[in-house]
């Protein structure tokens, strides 16, 4: 992401970088160059996200957004000439916030890997299983926190990704959003000696999206233990643990 500073030092977010760092997806609404104007524009975009979560994409209208954001109707049409611009920019804002959360998560994982015994970092090395369990515990806690404390953000993600199947412009944003997650995971998997880090990163991202969907659909029915076991099995697979039919997490559970 590129953060462009205003004269007063506040952020004026202009564009979201692609996974290789090159500018790709840009905000299409009117730019704000003063702190007060930027704050109002963010109010509008955050209101748009709340409507998407509560009522779906089709409910996003200038009037409904103005009411939700607590701003004059004229403000929404000033910053965004049409609904497509509004939806586009709201998804970019969502993606930026999600990436900031992902960066914090990746930093935490990297700290764990920094402190892991060197032999456990190699495929087939001593302590590999313990490292998988440690990582699975962290990842499971992350998903549990997302579904309990940031449920609306998880729902917003799925609302926009579903709408991207129908909207070519949103599709571009969704593909870049997906690629950014894959890129971050690929770097982590290279550290733990994945044989196919790129393919495994795709697998884990899609696995995570599925966990998020199931968490929204079934609420707490699957339970923390089921989540932890699923994560541990998947991480064990991509990190090359031998399959152990009698001891694998979740075996024999209905």
Tab-separated table of C-alpha atoms in Angstrom:
chain	number	residue	atom	x	y	z
A	1	UNK	CA	0.000	0.000	0.000
A	2	UNK	CA	1.135	3.530	-0.685
A	3	UNK	CA	0.399	6.168	1.939
A	4	UNK	CA	0.594	9.684	0.525
A	5	UNK	CA	0.995	12.344	3.190
A	6	UNK	CA	-0.956	15.586	3.195
A	7	UNK	CA	0.743	18.873	4.084
A	8	UNK	CA	-0.345	18.489	7.695
A	9	UNK	CA	1.153	15.009	7.954
A	10	UNK	CA	-2.091	13.047	7.747
A	11	UNK	CA	-2.509	10.134	5.386
A	12	UNK	CA	-4.148	10.620	2.014
A	13	UNK	CA	-4.448	7.062	0.751
A	14	UNK	CA	-4.060	7.156	-2.998
A	15	UNK	CA	-3.468	3.635	-4.175
A	16	UNK	CA	-3.070	0.044	-3.177
A	17	UNK	CA	0.107	-1.582	-4.435
A	18	UNK	CA	0.175	-4.896	-6.227
A	19	UNK	CA	2.008	-7.845	-4.688
A	20	UNK	CA	5.278	-6.883	-6.402
A	21	UNK	CA	5.092	-3.340	-5.023
A	22	UNK	CA	4.045	-1.642	-8.247
A	23	UNK	CA	1.002	0.662	-8.163
A	24	UNK	CA	-2.002	-1.223	-9.442
A	25	UNK	CA	-5.418	-0.460	-7.975
A	26	UNK	CA	-6.161	3.183	-7.280
A	27	UNK	CA	-8.918	5.038	-5.492
A	28	UNK	CA	-11.228	6.408	-8.139
A	29	UNK	CA	-13.207	8.943	-6.104
A	30	UNK	CA	-12.262	12.579	-5.641
A	31	UNK	CA	-9.042	12.976	-3.651
A	32	UNK	CA	-9.014	14.749	-0.291
A	33	UNK	CA	-6.088	17.039	0.456
A	34	UNK	CA	-7.042	18.363	3.899
A	35	UNK	CA	-7.387	16.410	7.117
A	36	UNK	CA	-11.052	17.332	7.597
A	37	UNK	CA	-11.910	16.389	4.023
A	38	UNK	CA	-10.063	13.083	4.325
A	39	UNK	CA	-11.920	12.305	7.540
A	40	UNK	CA	-15.268	12.884	5.850
A	41	UNK	CA	-14.290	10.730	2.887
A	42	UNK	CA	-13.312	7.929	5.272
A	43	UNK	CA	-16.632	8.320	7.111
A	44	UNK	CA	-18.427	7.783	3.816
A	45	UNK	CA	-16.393	4.706	2.903
A	46	UNK	CA	-16.771	3.168	6.355
A	47	UNK	CA	-20.521	3.803	6.188
A	48	UNK	CA	-20.558	2.049	2.826
A	49	UNK	CA	-18.851	-0.988	4.341
A	50	UNK	CA	-21.371	-1.135	7.175
A	51	UNK	CA	-24.262	-1.109	4.712
A	52	UNK	CA	-22.607	-3.854	2.655
A	53	UNK	CA	-22.374	-6.000	5.786
A	54	UNK	CA	-25.897	-5.297	7.034
A	55	UNK	CA	-27.886	-5.196	3.812
A	56	UNK	CA	-25.637	-6.266	0.938
A	57	UNK	CA	-24.087	-4.484	-2.018
A	58	UNK	CA	-27.424	-3.695	-3.664
A	59	UNK	CA	-28.408	-1.521	-0.704
A	60	UNK	CA	-25.494	0.871	-1.278
A	61	UNK	CA	-26.993	4.149	-2.518
A	62	UNK	CA	-25.820	7.722	-2.068
A	63	UNK	CA	-28.743	8.515	0.211
A	64	UNK	CA	-28.431	5.402	2.389
A	65	UNK	CA	-24.668	5.890	2.704
A	66	UNK	CA	-25.068	9.542	3.697
A	67	UNK	CA	-27.521	8.532	6.425
A	68	UNK	CA	-25.306	5.705	7.692
A	69	UNK	CA	-22.170	7.867	7.675
A	70	UNK	CA	-23.895	10.872	9.229
A	71	UNK	CA	-22.866	13.260	6.460
A	72	UNK	CA	-24.838	15.493	4.073
A	73	UNK	CA	-26.030	13.804	0.888
A	74	UNK	CA	-24.047	16.339	-1.134
A	75	UNK	CA	-20.826	15.022	0.407
A	76	UNK	CA	-21.309	11.555	-1.048
A	77	UNK	CA	-21.904	12.888	-4.554
A	78	UNK	CA	-19.001	15.330	-4.206
A	79	UNK	CA	-16.438	12.633	-3.431
A	80	UNK	CA	-17.992	9.851	-5.519
A	81	UNK	CA	-19.681	10.567	-8.826
A	82	UNK	CA	-21.500	7.226	-8.918
A	83	UNK	CA	-22.157	4.086	-6.886
A	84	UNK	CA	-19.481	2.120	-8.724
A	85	UNK	CA	-16.801	4.543	-7.515
A	86	UNK	CA	-18.152	4.308	-3.991
A	87	UNK	CA	-18.130	0.510	-3.953
A	88	UNK	CA	-14.688	0.363	-5.579
A	89	UNK	CA	-13.122	2.692	-3.031
A	90	UNK	CA	-14.881	1.034	-0.090
A	91	UNK	CA	-13.376	-2.309	-1.076
A	92	UNK	CA	-9.906	-0.777	-1.430
A	93	UNK	CA	-10.249	0.692	2.070
A	94	UNK	CA	-11.362	-2.695	3.379
A	95	UNK	CA	-8.434	-4.405	1.639
A	96	UNK	CA	-5.958	-1.914	3.114
A	97	UNK	CA	-7.273	-2.471	6.629
A	98	UNK	CA	-7.166	-6.225	6.101
A	99	UNK	CA	-3.600	-6.030	4.839
A	100	UNK	CA	-2.547	-4.064	7.908
A	101	UNK	CA	-4.043	-6.820	10.073
A	102	UNK	CA	-2.293	-9.437	7.936
A	103	UNK	CA	1.033	-7.635	8.301
A	104	UNK	CA	0.695	-7.758	12.093
A	105	UNK	CA	-0.200	-11.442	11.916
A	106	UNK	CA	2.746	-12.252	9.653
A	107	UNK	CA	5.076	-10.300	11.952
A	108	UNK	CA	3.924	-12.434	14.883
A	109	UNK	CA	4.507	-15.649	12.916
A	110	UNK	CA	7.962	-14.448	11.895
A	111	UNK	CA	8.832	-13.815	15.548
A	112	UNK	CA	7.874	-17.396	16.370
A	113	UNK	CA	9.981	-18.689	13.490
A	114	UNK	CA	12.908	-16.507	14.574
A	115	UNK	CA	12.877	-18.266	17.937
A	116	UNK	CA	12.289	-21.788	16.631
A	117	UNK	CA	15.112	-24.361	16.756
A	118	UNK	CA	16.941	-24.291	13.446
A	119	UNK	CA	16.455	-28.020	12.861
A	120	UNK	CA	12.657	-27.658	13.107
A	121	UNK	CA	12.670	-25.220	10.188
A	122	UNK	CA	13.848	-27.937	7.787
A	123	UNK	CA	11.428	-30.391	6.221
A	124	UNK	CA	11.765	-33.665	8.151
A	125	UNK	CA	13.843	-32.013	10.864
A	126	UNK	CA	13.747	-32.651	14.601
A	127	UNK	CA	11.014	-30.689	16.376
A	128	UNK	CA	8.980	-30.183	13.207
A	129	UNK	CA	5.790	-31.551	14.747
A	130	UNK	CA	6.116	-29.259	17.775
A	131	UNK	CA	6.573	-26.280	15.446
A	132	UNK	CA	3.436	-27.250	13.523
A	133	UNK	CA	1.458	-27.442	16.774
A	134	UNK	CA	2.777	-24.050	17.884
A	135	UNK	CA	1.888	-22.409	14.581
A	136	UNK	CA	-1.510	-24.110	14.524
A	137	UNK	CA	-2.258	-22.710	17.978
A	138	UNK	CA	-1.454	-19.169	16.829
A	139	UNK	CA	-3.388	-19.460	13.567
A	140	UNK	CA	-6.417	-20.961	15.336
A	141	UNK	CA	-6.405	-18.142	17.888
A	142	UNK	CA	-6.228	-15.629	15.028
A	143	UNK	CA	-9.256	-17.132	13.283
A	144	UNK	CA	-11.191	-17.360	16.546
A	145	UNK	CA	-10.466	-13.693	17.251
A	146	UNK	CA	-11.527	-12.703	13.737
A	147	UNK	CA	-14.829	-14.540	14.004
A	148	UNK	CA	-15.634	-13.336	17.524
A	149	UNK	CA	-14.244	-9.780	17.565
A	150	UNK	CA	-14.114	-8.802	13.874
A	151	UNK	CA	-17.078	-10.730	12.522
A	152	UNK	CA	-18.285	-7.790	10.445
A	153	UNK	CA	-14.906	-7.565	8.702
A	154	UNK	CA	-15.045	-11.275	7.834
A	155	UNK	CA	-18.569	-10.829	6.499
A	156	UNK	CA	-17.524	-7.760	4.491
A	157	UNK	CA	-14.772	-9.834	2.895
A	158	UNK	CA	-17.217	-12.475	1.715
A	159	UNK	CA	-19.802	-9.929	0.561
A	160	UNK	CA	-17.264	-8.226	-1.690
A	161	UNK	CA	-15.661	-11.426	-2.953
A	162	UNK	CA	-19.084	-12.738	-3.923
A	163	UNK	CA	-20.011	-9.490	-5.657
A	164	UNK	CA	-16.695	-9.655	-7.534
A	165	UNK	CA	-18.060	-12.684	-9.390
A	166	UNK	CA	-20.597	-10.372	-11.048
A	167	UNK	CA	-18.642	-7.124	-11.330
A	168	UNK	CA	-15.551	-7.021	-13.616
A	169	UNK	CA	-14.024	-4.039	-11.808
A	170	UNK	CA	-14.471	-5.595	-8.382
A	171	UNK	CA	-13.078	-8.810	-9.831
A	172	UNK	CA	-9.763	-7.046	-10.496
A	173	UNK	CA	-9.645	-5.838	-6.910
A	174	UNK	CA	-10.569	-9.259	-5.547
A	175	UNK	CA	-7.844	-10.990	-7.542
A	176	UNK	CA	-5.252	-8.529	-6.295
A	177	UNK	CA	-6.520	-8.884	-2.723
A	178	UNK	CA	-6.163	-12.663	-2.998
A	179	UNK	CA	-2.697	-12.376	-4.576
A	180	UNK	CA	-1.471	-10.130	-1.764
A	181	UNK	CA	-2.403	-12.727	0.856
A	182	UNK	CA	-0.779	-15.469	-1.221
A	183	UNK	CA	2.431	-13.476	-1.577
A	184	UNK	CA	2.758	-12.943	2.181
A	185	UNK	CA	2.134	-16.590	2.958
A	186	UNK	CA	4.545	-17.719	0.270
A	187	UNK	CA	7.382	-15.888	2.006
A	188	UNK	CA	6.534	-17.562	5.320
A	189	UNK	CA	6.364	-20.988	3.706
A	190	UNK	CA	9.768	-20.498	2.134
A	191	UNK	CA	11.139	-20.004	5.640
A	192	UNK	CA	9.762	-23.358	6.798
A	193	UNK	CA	11.147	-25.241	3.804
A	194	UNK	CA	7.902	-25.845	1.897
A	195	UNK	CA	8.530	-27.888	-1.242
A	196	UNK	CA	5.957	-25.886	-3.193
A	197	UNK	CA	5.585	-22.556	-1.345
A	198	UNK	CA	3.509	-20.821	-4.026
A	199	UNK	CA	1.038	-23.661	-4.444
A	200	UNK	CA	0.862	-24.230	-0.699
A	201	UNK	CA	0.197	-20.523	-0.157
A	202	UNK	CA	-2.773	-20.699	-2.544
A	203	UNK	CA	-4.015	-23.766	-0.694
A	204	UNK	CA	-3.790	-22.063	2.699
A	205	UNK	CA	-5.458	-18.836	1.538
A	206	UNK	CA	-8.390	-20.764	0.086
A	207	UNK	CA	-8.523	-22.914	3.209
A	208	UNK	CA	-8.673	-19.742	5.320
A	209	UNK	CA	-11.492	-18.312	3.214
A	210	UNK	CA	-13.394	-21.542	3.714
A	211	UNK	CA	-12.874	-21.403	7.472
A	212	UNK	CA	-14.172	-17.846	7.505
A	213	UNK	CA	-17.265	-18.816	5.538
A	214	UNK	CA	-17.981	-21.799	7.783
A	215	UNK	CA	-17.447	-19.656	10.869
A	216	UNK	CA	-20.038	-17.169	9.626
A	217	UNK	CA	-22.480	-19.877	8.575
A	218	UNK	CA	-22.284	-22.153	11.603
A	219	UNK	CA	-21.298	-19.594	14.241
A	220	UNK	CA	-19.797	-21.523	17.181
A	221	UNK	CA	-21.239	-24.921	16.298
A	222	UNK	CA	-17.927	-26.409	15.119
A	223	UNK	CA	-16.133	-25.246	18.273
A	224	UNK	CA	-12.588	-24.149	18.962
A	225	UNK	CA	-11.300	-27.720	19.090
A	226	UNK	CA	-12.590	-28.525	15.608
A	227	UNK	CA	-11.015	-25.351	14.254
A	228	UNK	CA	-7.676	-26.099	15.882
A	229	UNK	CA	-7.636	-29.674	14.581
A	230	UNK	CA	-8.435	-28.578	11.026
A	231	UNK	CA	-5.697	-25.954	11.070
A	232	UNK	CA	-3.149	-28.392	12.500
A	233	UNK	CA	-3.932	-31.003	9.861
A	234	UNK	CA	-3.569	-28.482	7.031
A	235	UNK	CA	-0.321	-27.026	8.364
A	236	UNK	CA	1.027	-30.524	8.899
A	237	UNK	CA	0.285	-31.290	5.263
A	238	UNK	CA	2.016	-28.233	3.780
A	239	UNK	CA	4.965	-28.539	6.178
A	240	UNK	CA	5.576	-32.157	5.245
A	241	UNK	CA	4.640	-34.043	8.402
A	242	UNK	CA	4.189	-37.768	7.750
A	243	UNK	CA	0.567	-38.863	7.748
A	244	UNK	CA	-0.166	-40.713	10.976
A	245	UNK	CA	-3.660	-42.240	10.747
A	246	UNK	CA	-3.984	-43.107	14.446
A	247	UNK	CA	-2.761	-39.826	15.898
A	248	UNK	CA	-3.729	-37.151	13.383
A	249	UNK	CA	-5.910	-34.433	14.960
A	250	UNK	CA	-9.614	-35.144	14.622
A	251	UNK	CA	-9.357	-38.815	13.687
A	252	UNK	CA	-12.395	-40.773	14.770
A	253	UNK	CA	-14.509	-37.685	15.494
A	254	UNK	CA	-17.974	-37.549	14.014
